[in-house]
Short mmCIF file of C-alpha atoms and ligand atoms in Angstrom, two decimals:
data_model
loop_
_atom_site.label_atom_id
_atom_site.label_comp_id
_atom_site.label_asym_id
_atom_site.label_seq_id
_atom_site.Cartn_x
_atom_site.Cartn_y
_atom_site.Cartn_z
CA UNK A 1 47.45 17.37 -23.90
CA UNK A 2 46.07 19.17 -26.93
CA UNK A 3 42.89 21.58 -26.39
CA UNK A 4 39.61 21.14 -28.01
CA UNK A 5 40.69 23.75 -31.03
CA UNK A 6 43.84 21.85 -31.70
CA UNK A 7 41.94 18.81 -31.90
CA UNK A 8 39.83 20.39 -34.42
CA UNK A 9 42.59 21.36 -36.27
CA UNK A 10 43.88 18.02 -36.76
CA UNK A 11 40.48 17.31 -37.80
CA UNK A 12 40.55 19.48 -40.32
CA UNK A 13 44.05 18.78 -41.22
CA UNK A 14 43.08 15.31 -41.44
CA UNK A 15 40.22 15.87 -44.00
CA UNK A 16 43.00 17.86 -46.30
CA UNK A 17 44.74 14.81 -46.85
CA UNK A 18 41.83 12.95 -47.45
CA UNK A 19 40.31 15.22 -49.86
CA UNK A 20 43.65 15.97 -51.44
CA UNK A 21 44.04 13.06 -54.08
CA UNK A 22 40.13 14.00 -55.04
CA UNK A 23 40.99 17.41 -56.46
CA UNK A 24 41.44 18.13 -60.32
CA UNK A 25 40.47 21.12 -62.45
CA UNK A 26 36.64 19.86 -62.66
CA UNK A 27 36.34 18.79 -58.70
CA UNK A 28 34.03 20.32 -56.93
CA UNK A 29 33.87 19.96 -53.52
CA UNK A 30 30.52 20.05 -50.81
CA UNK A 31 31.37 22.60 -47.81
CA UNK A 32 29.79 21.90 -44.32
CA UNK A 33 29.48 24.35 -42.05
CA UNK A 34 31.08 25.27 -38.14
CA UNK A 35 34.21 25.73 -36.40
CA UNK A 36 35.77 23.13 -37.65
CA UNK A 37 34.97 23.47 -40.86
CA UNK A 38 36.20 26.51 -40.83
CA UNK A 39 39.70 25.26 -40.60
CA UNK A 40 39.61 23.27 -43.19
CA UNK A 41 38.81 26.27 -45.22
CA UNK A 42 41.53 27.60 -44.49
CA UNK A 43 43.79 24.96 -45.22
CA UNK A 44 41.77 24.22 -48.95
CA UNK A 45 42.52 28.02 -49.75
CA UNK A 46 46.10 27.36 -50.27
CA UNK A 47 45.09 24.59 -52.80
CA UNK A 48 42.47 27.04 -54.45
CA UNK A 49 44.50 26.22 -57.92
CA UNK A 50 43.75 23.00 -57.96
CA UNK A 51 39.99 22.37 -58.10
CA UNK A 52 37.58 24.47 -59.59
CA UNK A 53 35.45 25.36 -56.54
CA UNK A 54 32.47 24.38 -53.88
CA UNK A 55 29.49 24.34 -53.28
CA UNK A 56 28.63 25.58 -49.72
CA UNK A 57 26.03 24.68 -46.69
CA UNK A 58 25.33 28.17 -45.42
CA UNK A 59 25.86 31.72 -45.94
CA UNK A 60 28.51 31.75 -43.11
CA UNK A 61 30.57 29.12 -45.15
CA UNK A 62 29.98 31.20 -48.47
CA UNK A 63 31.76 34.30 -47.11
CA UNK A 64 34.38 32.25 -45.66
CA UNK A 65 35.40 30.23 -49.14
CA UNK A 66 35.08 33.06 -51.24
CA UNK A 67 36.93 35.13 -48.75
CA UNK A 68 39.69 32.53 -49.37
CA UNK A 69 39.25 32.76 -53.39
CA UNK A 70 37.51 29.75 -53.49
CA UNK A 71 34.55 29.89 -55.91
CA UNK A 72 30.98 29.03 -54.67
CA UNK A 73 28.53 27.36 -56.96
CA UNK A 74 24.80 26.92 -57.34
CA UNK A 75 24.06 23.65 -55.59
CA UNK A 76 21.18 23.68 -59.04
CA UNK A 77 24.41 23.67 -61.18
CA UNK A 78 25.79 21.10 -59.90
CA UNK A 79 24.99 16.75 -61.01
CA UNK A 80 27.51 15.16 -58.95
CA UNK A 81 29.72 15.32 -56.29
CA UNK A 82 32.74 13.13 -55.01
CA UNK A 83 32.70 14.29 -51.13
CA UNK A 84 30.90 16.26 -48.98
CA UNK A 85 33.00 17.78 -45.84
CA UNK A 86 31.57 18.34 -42.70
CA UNK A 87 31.30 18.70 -38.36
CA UNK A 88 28.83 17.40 -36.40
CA UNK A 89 27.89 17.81 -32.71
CA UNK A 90 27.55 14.41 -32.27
CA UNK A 91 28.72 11.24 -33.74
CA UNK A 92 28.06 7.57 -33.50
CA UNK A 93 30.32 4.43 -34.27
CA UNK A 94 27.84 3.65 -36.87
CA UNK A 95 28.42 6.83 -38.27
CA UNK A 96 24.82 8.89 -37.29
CA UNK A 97 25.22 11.97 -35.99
CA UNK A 98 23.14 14.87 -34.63
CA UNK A 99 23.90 18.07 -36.70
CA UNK A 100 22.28 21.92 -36.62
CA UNK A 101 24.33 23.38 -33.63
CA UNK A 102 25.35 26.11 -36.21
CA UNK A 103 22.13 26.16 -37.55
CA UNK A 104 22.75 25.00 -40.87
CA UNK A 105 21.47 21.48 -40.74
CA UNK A 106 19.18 21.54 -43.72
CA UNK A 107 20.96 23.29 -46.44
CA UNK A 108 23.96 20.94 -45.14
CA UNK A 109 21.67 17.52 -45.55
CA UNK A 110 20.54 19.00 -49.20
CA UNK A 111 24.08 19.60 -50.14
CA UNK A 112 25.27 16.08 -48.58
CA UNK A 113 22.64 14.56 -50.49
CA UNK A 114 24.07 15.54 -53.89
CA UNK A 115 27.20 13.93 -52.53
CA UNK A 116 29.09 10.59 -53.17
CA UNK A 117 30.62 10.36 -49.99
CA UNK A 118 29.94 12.14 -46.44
CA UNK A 119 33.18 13.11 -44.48
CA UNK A 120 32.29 14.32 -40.92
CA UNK A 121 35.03 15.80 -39.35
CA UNK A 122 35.09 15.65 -35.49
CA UNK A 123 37.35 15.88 -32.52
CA UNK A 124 36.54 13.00 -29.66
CA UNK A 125 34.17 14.85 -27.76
CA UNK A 126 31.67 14.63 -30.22
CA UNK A 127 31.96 10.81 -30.52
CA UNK A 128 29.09 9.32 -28.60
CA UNK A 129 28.16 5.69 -27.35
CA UNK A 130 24.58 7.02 -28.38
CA UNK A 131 22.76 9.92 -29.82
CA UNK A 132 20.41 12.44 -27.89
CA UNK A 133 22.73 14.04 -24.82
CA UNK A 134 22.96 17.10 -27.44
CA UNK A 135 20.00 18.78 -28.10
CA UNK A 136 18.29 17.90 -31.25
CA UNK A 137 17.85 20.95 -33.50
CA UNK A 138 14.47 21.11 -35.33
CA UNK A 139 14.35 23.58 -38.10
CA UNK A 140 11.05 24.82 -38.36
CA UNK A 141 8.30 27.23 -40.33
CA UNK A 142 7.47 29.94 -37.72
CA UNK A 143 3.74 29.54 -38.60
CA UNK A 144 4.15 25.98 -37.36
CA UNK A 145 6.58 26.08 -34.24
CA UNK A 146 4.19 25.88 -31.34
CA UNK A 147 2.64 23.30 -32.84
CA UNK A 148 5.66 21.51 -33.91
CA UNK A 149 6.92 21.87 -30.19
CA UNK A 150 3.70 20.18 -29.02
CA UNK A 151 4.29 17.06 -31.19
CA UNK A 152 7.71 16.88 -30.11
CA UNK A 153 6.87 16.94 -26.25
CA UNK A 154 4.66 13.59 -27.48
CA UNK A 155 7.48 12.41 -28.69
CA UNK A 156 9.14 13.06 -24.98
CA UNK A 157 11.26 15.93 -25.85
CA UNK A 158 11.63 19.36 -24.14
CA UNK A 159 11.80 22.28 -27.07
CA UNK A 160 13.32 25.31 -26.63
CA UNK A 161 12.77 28.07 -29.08
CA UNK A 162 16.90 29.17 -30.22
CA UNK A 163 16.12 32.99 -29.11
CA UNK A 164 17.23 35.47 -31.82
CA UNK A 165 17.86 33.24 -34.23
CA UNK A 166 16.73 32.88 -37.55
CA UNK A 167 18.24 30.31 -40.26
CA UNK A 168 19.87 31.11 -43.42
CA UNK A 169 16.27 30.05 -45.22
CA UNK A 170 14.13 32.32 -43.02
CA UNK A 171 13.15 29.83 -40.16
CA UNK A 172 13.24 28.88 -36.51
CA UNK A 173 15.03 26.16 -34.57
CA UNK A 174 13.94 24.38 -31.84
CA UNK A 175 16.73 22.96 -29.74
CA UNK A 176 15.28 19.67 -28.16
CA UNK A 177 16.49 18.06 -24.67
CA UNK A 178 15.49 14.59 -23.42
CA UNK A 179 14.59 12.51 -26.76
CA UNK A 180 15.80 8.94 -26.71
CA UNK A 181 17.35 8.60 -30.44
CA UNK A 182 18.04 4.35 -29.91
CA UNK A 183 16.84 3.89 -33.46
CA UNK A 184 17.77 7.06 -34.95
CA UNK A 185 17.11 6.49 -38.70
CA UNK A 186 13.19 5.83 -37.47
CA UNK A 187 13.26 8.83 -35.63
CA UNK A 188 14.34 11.39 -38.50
CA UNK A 189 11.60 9.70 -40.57
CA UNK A 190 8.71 10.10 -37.94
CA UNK A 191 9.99 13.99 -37.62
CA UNK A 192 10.15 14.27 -40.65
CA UNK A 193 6.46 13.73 -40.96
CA UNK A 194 5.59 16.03 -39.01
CA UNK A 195 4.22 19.32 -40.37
CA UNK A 196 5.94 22.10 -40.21
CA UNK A 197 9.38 20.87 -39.78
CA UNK A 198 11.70 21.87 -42.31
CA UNK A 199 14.29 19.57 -41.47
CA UNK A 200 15.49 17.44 -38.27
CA UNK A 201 19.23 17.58 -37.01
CA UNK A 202 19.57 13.72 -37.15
CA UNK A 203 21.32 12.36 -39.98
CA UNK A 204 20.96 9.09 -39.82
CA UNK A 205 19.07 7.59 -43.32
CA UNK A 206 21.96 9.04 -44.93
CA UNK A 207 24.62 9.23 -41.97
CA UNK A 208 28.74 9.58 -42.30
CA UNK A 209 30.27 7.56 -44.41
CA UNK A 210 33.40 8.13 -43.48
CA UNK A 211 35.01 9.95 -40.21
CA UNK A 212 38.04 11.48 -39.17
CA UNK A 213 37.74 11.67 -35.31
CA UNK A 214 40.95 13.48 -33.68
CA UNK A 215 41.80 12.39 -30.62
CA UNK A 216 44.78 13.00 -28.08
CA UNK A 217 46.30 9.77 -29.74
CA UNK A 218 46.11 11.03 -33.24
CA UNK A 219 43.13 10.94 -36.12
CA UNK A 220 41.22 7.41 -36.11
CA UNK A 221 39.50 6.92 -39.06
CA UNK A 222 36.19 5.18 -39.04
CA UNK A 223 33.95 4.01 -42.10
CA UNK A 224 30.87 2.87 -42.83
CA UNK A 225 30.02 -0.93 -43.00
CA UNK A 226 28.74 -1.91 -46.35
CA UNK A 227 25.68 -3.70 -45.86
C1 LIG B 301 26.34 23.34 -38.11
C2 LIG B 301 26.76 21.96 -37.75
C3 LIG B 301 28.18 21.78 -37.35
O1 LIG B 301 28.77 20.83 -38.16
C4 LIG B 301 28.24 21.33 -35.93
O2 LIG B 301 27.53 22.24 -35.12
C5 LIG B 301 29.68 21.20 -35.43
O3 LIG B 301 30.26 22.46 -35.36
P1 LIG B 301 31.74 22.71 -34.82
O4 LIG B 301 32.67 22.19 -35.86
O5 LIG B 301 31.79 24.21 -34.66
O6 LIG B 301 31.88 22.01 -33.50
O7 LIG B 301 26.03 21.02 -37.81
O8 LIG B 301 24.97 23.40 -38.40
#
């Protein structure tokens, strides 16, 4: 029976392989951000040689890649991308998943968004039938949380202030209990309307589009459905 952190491993081991045959003196590759991105990290370093660098989701991933010699670059500086590589907290078999239990969740959507190709790296636990037993994390402008919370309880959600916590652009997150995500692409739109919030943990207008999900059986692979 492997534990939780081997599972991520494979995860991560996984998403080497994957991102293996993508890497070439000009490749540069889009960094998530978590524990199990972590590992993956570490497992890129010893390939350092062979790409020319990332560009990263959060000032905890920065220190991490250039700690392993891998260079960082301006997300500005950057037209294109091949892949982006990255955990969620929960995952769904149409590939929308609820992201932000780091914190990171909306330097990791910009970054994704410059990307080809999403690659969510997960072990089962985080594969869901459907979204919403996690808590949603809200990023928000401090000026705006209480009033940000209020709009959320309309919405039917309980938000709780993340205490002692502030994200890597300066803001809150409220961590949000009870919300019924059955249509989740509708859902990020409507919060995204809402003042104040900098960015909502559900990625679901631009989801996965591809995920390795380790389980005790080995890494499934799942991909989007073109429609
Ligand atoms: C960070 C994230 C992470 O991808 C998510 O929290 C999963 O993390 P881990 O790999 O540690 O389980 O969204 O903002």
């Amino acid at each position: 029976m492997f534990t939780q952190d081997q599972l991520k491993q494979h995860a991560a081991q996984a998403a080497l392989d994957y991102v293996l045959p993508y890497l070439n003196p000009d490749t540069i590759l889009g960094v998530g951000t978590g524990s199990t991105v972590d590992r993956f990290i570490d497992l890129l370093a010893l390939h350092r040689e062979s790409f020319r660098g990332a560009a990263s989701s959060s000032e905890r991933s920065t220190r991490r890649l250039q700690g392993a010699g891998i260079e960082v670059f301006d997300l500005n500086a950057i037209q294109s991308m091949a892949l982006y590589v990255d955990g969620a907290d929960e995952l769904d078999q149409d590939l929308n998943m609820i992201k932000g239990g780091g914190g990171a969740l909306t330097r990791e959507k910009i970054v994704a968004s410059v990307a080809e190709r999403f690659v969510c790296i997960v072990d089962e636990s985080k594969l869901v039938e459907r979204l919403g037993l996690f808590p949603l994390p809200v990023e928000v402008i401090p000026l705006a949380r209480e009033a940000v919370a209020r709009a959320l309880r309309q919405f039917g959600g309980q938000p709780v202030l993340r205490a002692g916590f502030t994200t890597d652009n300066g803001c809150q997150i409220l961590d949000v209990s009870g919300l019924h995500l059955d249509q989740p692409a509708q859902f990020e739109a409507m919060l995204n309307s809402v003042p104040g919030v900098v960015c909502c943990g559900v990625f679901a207008i631009s989801g996965a589009d591809i995920a390795l999900v380790a389980g005790q059986g080995g890494v499934q692979m799942i991909e989007r459905m073109l429609s």
